[in-house]
């Protein structure tokens, strides 16, 4: 693949992946479980993301190729852990892409047109990706700039609302228990997971050993600041009860102080954010699919690169077709828990892989990987039961697929083949 992305491009793609649909949707369900402890849940989700990011950055510096934790797991732990990571990432993020497309349509058009517009958005973004990674980075920068401007307006309106109307009492809702905080952290992790996109594009970044670790840390730090400010304002101005009940928390935050005119602006920002996250999501899934197809864990035709643009066009188109099918045939908007299940397991493999690195490749203490892996397991265990069950079923389907593929490709001979020297070939 062609190395065309610099530090600014990589940071933009990471921010575009994180500051997307999650920030417009995830505060409400997290507040329902964490209550007044929402900031603590956010800090915990940020800590998990930081550990995962450092492990991913360390691995990406040693393996600057497409595929992310799928490649890291194969290289450091073996084929099965690698497949485990890749399958969790692809299935979780494919469902997430369909949800983001529907979220975009919900903000952009009236109800009867939502599915058609969502499908059209997927087709348009797949087309952008097929034209080359430089165009993907350029489009992401535009969307990120627009979203950050809208979020700044929301924050300003929230501050004005708090000053003029007084903040809502934090004690209006009972504090959540430890389980509620952990469950909220698992849901909030959905909004942080986009920094993996930088690592999955390691084959297209210039000077990857230097650029990827810096881009991951910068993008994650920026997203954490933005989330922290908006979470505190939402909780203080709306109060935990109203925040938990809201379907459009940021729009409500902006409107509390009489800034009703901001509603269409926030809708525009939410639509742009969702498009940015969808664009980066399609990009990352296609690169992981490319890596898996190269080894046969997905159909090998998906590994073909377009000669002119240097992108996995077949993987992009196949992914787009699956997402359009999900958008047209099902209601896939409520997949935050399912997506978090897959992505947390994906990062579990990343942390375990980073733990095995030694010598010049080790940039951070092993304690970072141990903490990251432990927190990933803890948050998975506290996700809603329906999300966990759906994730386990999909994971079992992937394991069955690989077992059948290995069985079909296994040698059919009844005994060991012998070379000219009479020794068995291994």
Short mmCIF file of N, CA, C and O in Angstrom, two decimals, residues 327-401:
data_model
loop_
_atom_site.label_atom_id
_atom_site.label_comp_id
_atom_site.label_asym_id
_atom_site.label_seq_id
_atom_site.Cartn_x
_atom_site.Cartn_y
_atom_site.Cartn_z
N UNK A 327 -28.69 -1.93 7.01
CA UNK A 327 -29.48 -0.69 7.11
C UNK A 327 -30.88 -0.89 6.55
O UNK A 327 -31.88 -0.44 7.12
N UNK A 328 -30.97 -1.58 5.42
CA UNK A 328 -32.25 -1.72 4.72
C UNK A 328 -33.17 -2.73 5.40
O UNK A 328 -34.39 -2.56 5.42
N UNK A 329 -32.59 -3.78 6.00
CA UNK A 329 -33.42 -4.89 6.48
C UNK A 329 -33.66 -4.90 7.98
O UNK A 329 -34.58 -5.60 8.44
N UNK A 330 -32.88 -4.18 8.76
CA UNK A 330 -33.05 -4.32 10.20
C UNK A 330 -32.93 -3.00 10.94
O UNK A 330 -32.54 -1.98 10.40
N UNK A 331 -33.30 -3.04 12.21
CA UNK A 331 -33.15 -1.89 13.09
C UNK A 331 -31.87 -2.12 13.89
O UNK A 331 -31.83 -2.93 14.80
N UNK A 332 -30.81 -1.37 13.53
CA UNK A 332 -29.49 -1.66 14.10
C UNK A 332 -28.95 -0.48 14.90
O UNK A 332 -27.76 -0.33 15.10
N UNK A 333 -29.83 0.39 15.38
CA UNK A 333 -29.34 1.58 16.08
C UNK A 333 -28.88 1.30 17.51
O UNK A 333 -28.06 2.01 18.06
N UNK A 334 -29.43 0.26 18.12
CA UNK A 334 -29.12 0.00 19.52
C UNK A 334 -28.02 -1.06 19.63
O UNK A 334 -28.25 -2.18 20.09
N UNK A 335 -26.80 -0.74 19.16
CA UNK A 335 -25.72 -1.72 19.14
C UNK A 335 -24.51 -1.23 19.92
O UNK A 335 -23.41 -1.77 19.75
N UNK A 336 -24.67 -0.24 20.79
CA UNK A 336 -23.53 0.29 21.52
C UNK A 336 -22.88 -0.81 22.36
O UNK A 336 -21.66 -0.99 22.36
N UNK A 337 -23.70 -1.55 23.10
CA UNK A 337 -23.16 -2.61 23.95
C UNK A 337 -22.50 -3.71 23.13
O UNK A 337 -21.40 -4.19 23.48
N UNK A 338 -23.11 -4.12 22.02
CA UNK A 338 -22.54 -5.16 21.17
C UNK A 338 -21.20 -4.71 20.58
O UNK A 338 -20.22 -5.46 20.54
N UNK A 339 -21.14 -3.46 20.13
CA UNK A 339 -19.90 -2.93 19.57
C UNK A 339 -18.81 -2.88 20.65
O UNK A 339 -17.66 -3.25 20.40
N UNK A 340 -19.16 -2.44 21.85
CA UNK A 340 -18.17 -2.39 22.93
C UNK A 340 -17.66 -3.79 23.27
O UNK A 340 -16.47 -3.97 23.56
N UNK A 341 -18.53 -4.78 23.24
CA UNK A 341 -18.12 -6.17 23.51
C UNK A 341 -17.02 -6.58 22.54
O UNK A 341 -15.95 -7.07 22.96
N UNK A 342 -17.24 -6.39 21.25
CA UNK A 342 -16.26 -6.80 20.26
C UNK A 342 -14.95 -6.02 20.37
O UNK A 342 -13.86 -6.59 20.30
N UNK A 343 -15.06 -4.70 20.53
CA UNK A 343 -13.86 -3.87 20.54
C UNK A 343 -13.04 -4.09 21.81
O UNK A 343 -11.80 -4.08 21.78
N UNK A 344 -13.68 -4.30 22.95
CA UNK A 344 -12.94 -4.58 24.18
C UNK A 344 -12.16 -5.89 24.07
O UNK A 344 -11.01 -5.98 24.53
N UNK A 345 -12.75 -6.90 23.46
CA UNK A 345 -12.02 -8.16 23.26
C UNK A 345 -10.88 -7.98 22.26
O UNK A 345 -9.82 -8.59 22.39
N UNK A 346 -11.10 -7.15 21.27
CA UNK A 346 -10.05 -6.81 20.30
C UNK A 346 -8.84 -6.22 21.03
O UNK A 346 -7.69 -6.60 20.78
N UNK A 347 -9.10 -5.30 21.96
CA UNK A 347 -8.00 -4.68 22.69
C UNK A 347 -7.42 -5.59 23.76
O UNK A 347 -6.27 -5.41 24.17
N UNK A 348 -8.18 -6.56 24.21
CA UNK A 348 -7.61 -7.56 25.11
C UNK A 348 -6.45 -8.27 24.41
O UNK A 348 -5.37 -8.45 25.00
N UNK A 349 -6.65 -8.64 23.16
CA UNK A 349 -5.58 -9.28 22.39
C UNK A 349 -4.41 -8.32 22.18
O UNK A 349 -3.24 -8.70 22.27
N UNK A 350 -4.72 -7.04 21.94
CA UNK A 350 -3.65 -6.05 21.76
C UNK A 350 -2.79 -5.94 23.02
O UNK A 350 -1.55 -5.93 22.94
N UNK A 351 -3.42 -5.89 24.19
CA UNK A 351 -2.66 -5.78 25.43
C UNK A 351 -1.84 -7.03 25.70
O UNK A 351 -0.68 -6.94 26.14
N UNK A 352 -2.41 -8.20 25.45
CA UNK A 352 -1.66 -9.43 25.65
C UNK A 352 -0.49 -9.52 24.69
O UNK A 352 0.60 -10.00 25.04
N UNK A 353 -0.69 -9.03 23.46
CA UNK A 353 0.40 -9.03 22.48
C UNK A 353 1.51 -8.08 22.90
O UNK A 353 2.70 -8.41 22.81
N UNK A 354 1.14 -6.90 23.37
CA UNK A 354 2.15 -5.91 23.80
C UNK A 354 2.93 -6.42 25.01
O UNK A 354 4.12 -6.11 25.16
N UNK A 355 2.29 -7.21 25.85
CA UNK A 355 2.97 -7.75 27.03
C UNK A 355 4.17 -8.61 26.64
O UNK A 355 5.16 -8.67 27.39
N UNK A 356 4.11 -9.26 25.48
CA UNK A 356 5.18 -10.17 25.07
C UNK A 356 6.35 -9.44 24.40
O UNK A 356 7.39 -10.07 24.14
N UNK A 357 6.22 -8.16 24.10
CA UNK A 357 7.30 -7.44 23.42
C UNK A 357 8.48 -7.22 24.37
O UNK A 357 8.30 -7.00 25.56
N UNK A 358 9.67 -7.27 23.79
CA UNK A 358 10.89 -7.14 24.59
C UNK A 358 11.87 -6.19 23.90
O UNK A 358 11.67 -5.77 22.76
N UNK A 359 12.95 -5.89 24.60
CA UNK A 359 14.07 -5.16 24.03
C UNK A 359 13.69 -3.78 23.53
O UNK A 359 12.93 -3.05 24.17
N UNK A 360 14.22 -3.44 22.36
CA UNK A 360 14.03 -2.10 21.81
C UNK A 360 12.59 -1.81 21.43
O UNK A 360 12.21 -0.65 21.26
N UNK A 361 11.77 -2.83 21.28
CA UNK A 361 10.37 -2.64 20.89
C UNK A 361 9.49 -2.25 22.08
O UNK A 361 8.36 -1.81 21.87
N UNK A 362 9.98 -2.43 23.30
CA UNK A 362 9.17 -2.08 24.47
C UNK A 362 9.37 -0.61 24.80
O UNK A 362 10.46 -0.17 25.13
N UNK A 363 8.28 0.14 24.72
CA UNK A 363 8.32 1.57 25.00
C UNK A 363 7.70 1.92 26.35
O UNK A 363 8.00 2.96 26.92
N UNK A 364 6.79 1.07 26.83
CA UNK A 364 6.06 1.36 28.06
C UNK A 364 6.17 0.16 29.00
O UNK A 364 6.36 -0.98 28.56
N UNK A 365 6.00 0.35 30.31
CA UNK A 365 6.10 -0.77 31.26
C UNK A 365 5.03 -1.83 30.98
O UNK A 365 3.93 -1.53 30.50
N UNK A 366 5.36 -3.07 31.32
CA UNK A 366 4.40 -4.15 31.13
C UNK A 366 3.14 -3.93 31.97
O UNK A 366 2.07 -4.45 31.64
N UNK A 367 3.26 -3.17 33.05
CA UNK A 367 2.09 -2.91 33.89
C UNK A 367 0.97 -2.24 33.10
O UNK A 367 -0.21 -2.44 33.41
N UNK A 368 1.32 -1.45 32.07
CA UNK A 368 0.30 -0.81 31.24
C UNK A 368 -0.54 -1.86 30.53
O UNK A 368 -1.77 -1.81 30.50
N UNK A 369 0.12 -2.87 29.97
CA UNK A 369 -0.59 -3.93 29.26
C UNK A 369 -1.42 -4.78 30.21
O UNK A 369 -2.55 -5.19 29.89
N UNK A 370 -0.88 -5.06 31.40
CA UNK A 370 -1.61 -5.85 32.40
C UNK A 370 -2.87 -5.12 32.84
O UNK A 370 -3.97 -5.71 32.91
N UNK A 371 -2.72 -3.82 33.13
CA UNK A 371 -3.88 -3.03 33.54
C UNK A 371 -4.91 -2.95 32.42
O UNK A 371 -6.12 -3.10 32.66
N UNK A 372 -4.45 -2.72 31.19
CA UNK A 372 -5.38 -2.63 30.06
C UNK A 372 -6.14 -3.91 29.84
O UNK A 372 -7.36 -3.90 29.65
N UNK A 373 -5.44 -5.05 29.88
CA UNK A 373 -6.10 -6.34 29.68
C UNK A 373 -7.10 -6.62 30.80
O UNK A 373 -8.23 -7.08 30.55
N UNK A 374 -6.73 -6.33 32.04
CA UNK A 374 -7.62 -6.58 33.18
C UNK A 374 -8.88 -5.74 33.09
O UNK A 374 -10.00 -6.23 33.33
N UNK A 375 -8.73 -4.47 32.74
CA UNK A 375 -9.89 -3.59 32.64
C UNK A 375 -10.78 -3.98 31.46
O UNK A 375 -12.01 -3.86 31.55
N UNK A 376 -10.20 -4.44 30.36
CA UNK A 376 -11.01 -4.91 29.24
C UNK A 376 -11.91 -6.06 29.66
O UNK A 376 -13.11 -6.09 29.36
N UNK A 377 -11.34 -7.04 30.37
CA UNK A 377 -12.12 -8.18 30.84
C UNK A 377 -13.20 -7.73 31.82
O UNK A 377 -14.36 -8.17 31.76
N UNK A 378 -12.85 -6.81 32.72
CA UNK A 378 -13.81 -6.33 33.72
C UNK A 378 -14.98 -5.61 33.06
O UNK A 378 -16.15 -5.85 33.41
N UNK A 379 -14.71 -4.77 32.09
CA UNK A 379 -15.80 -4.02 31.43
C UNK A 379 -16.67 -4.94 30.57
O UNK A 379 -17.88 -4.75 30.50
N UNK A 380 -16.07 -5.93 29.92
CA UNK A 380 -16.86 -6.89 29.16
C UNK A 380 -17.82 -7.64 30.08
O UNK A 380 -18.99 -7.85 29.75
N UNK A 381 -17.33 -8.00 31.26
CA UNK A 381 -18.16 -8.76 32.20
C UNK A 381 -19.32 -7.96 32.75
O UNK A 381 -20.31 -8.54 33.22
N UNK A 382 -19.24 -6.63 32.68
CA UNK A 382 -20.32 -5.80 33.24
C UNK A 382 -21.21 -5.19 32.17
O UNK A 382 -22.10 -4.40 32.50
N UNK A 383 -21.00 -5.52 30.90
CA UNK A 383 -21.89 -5.03 29.85
C UNK A 383 -23.28 -5.65 30.00
O UNK A 383 -23.43 -6.70 30.63
N UNK A 384 -24.31 -5.00 29.43
CA UNK A 384 -25.65 -5.60 29.48
C UNK A 384 -25.65 -7.03 28.95
O UNK A 384 -24.95 -7.36 27.98
N UNK A 385 -26.44 -7.89 29.58
CA UNK A 385 -26.42 -9.32 29.26
C UNK A 385 -26.75 -9.59 27.81
O UNK A 385 -26.13 -10.45 27.17
N UNK A 386 -27.73 -8.87 27.26
CA UNK A 386 -28.10 -9.11 25.87
C UNK A 386 -26.95 -8.81 24.92
O UNK A 386 -26.74 -9.53 23.93
N UNK A 387 -26.18 -7.75 25.22
CA UNK A 387 -25.02 -7.41 24.38
C UNK A 387 -23.97 -8.52 24.45
O UNK A 387 -23.40 -8.91 23.43
N UNK A 388 -23.70 -9.02 25.65
CA UNK A 388 -22.71 -10.06 25.81
C UNK A 388 -23.12 -11.35 25.12
O UNK A 388 -22.31 -12.01 24.44
N UNK A 389 -24.40 -11.73 25.24
CA UNK A 389 -24.88 -12.96 24.59
C UNK A 389 -24.78 -12.86 23.07
O UNK A 389 -24.35 -13.81 22.40
N UNK A 390 -25.18 -11.71 22.52
CA UNK A 390 -25.07 -11.52 21.07
C UNK A 390 -23.62 -11.60 20.63
O UNK A 390 -23.30 -12.22 19.60
N UNK A 391 -22.72 -11.00 21.41
CA UNK A 391 -21.30 -11.06 21.07
C UNK A 391 -20.75 -12.47 21.10
O UNK A 391 -19.98 -12.87 20.22
N UNK A 392 -21.14 -13.25 22.10
CA UNK A 392 -20.68 -14.63 22.20
C UNK A 392 -21.17 -15.46 21.01
O UNK A 392 -20.42 -16.27 20.44
N UNK A 393 -22.43 -15.28 20.62
CA UNK A 393 -22.97 -16.03 19.49
C UNK A 393 -22.22 -15.71 18.20
O UNK A 393 -21.88 -16.61 17.42
N UNK A 394 -21.96 -14.43 17.96
CA UNK A 394 -21.24 -14.03 16.74
C UNK A 394 -19.81 -14.56 16.78
O UNK A 394 -19.27 -15.00 15.76
N UNK A 395 -19.19 -14.53 17.95
CA UNK A 395 -17.83 -15.05 18.08
C UNK A 395 -17.80 -16.56 17.80
O UNK A 395 -16.89 -17.05 17.12
N UNK A 396 -18.79 -17.28 18.30
CA UNK A 396 -18.87 -18.72 18.02
C UNK A 396 -19.04 -18.99 16.53
O UNK A 396 -18.46 -19.95 15.99
N UNK A 397 -19.82 -18.15 15.85
CA UNK A 397 -19.99 -18.31 14.40
C UNK A 397 -18.66 -18.14 13.69
O UNK A 397 -18.34 -18.87 12.74
N UNK A 398 -17.84 -17.17 14.13
CA UNK A 398 -16.53 -16.96 13.53
C UNK A 398 -15.60 -18.14 13.76
O UNK A 398 -14.86 -18.56 12.85
N UNK A 399 -15.62 -18.69 14.98
CA UNK A 399 -14.79 -19.85 15.28
C UNK A 399 -15.19 -21.03 14.40
O UNK A 399 -14.33 -21.75 13.86
N UNK A 400 -16.50 -21.25 14.23
CA UNK A 400 -16.98 -22.34 13.38
C UNK A 400 -16.51 -22.14 11.94
O UNK A 400 -16.08 -23.10 11.28
N UNK A 401 -16.58 -20.92 11.43
CA UNK A 401 -16.13 -20.62 10.07
C UNK A 401 -14.66 -20.99 9.90
O UNK A 401 -14.27 -21.63 8.92
#
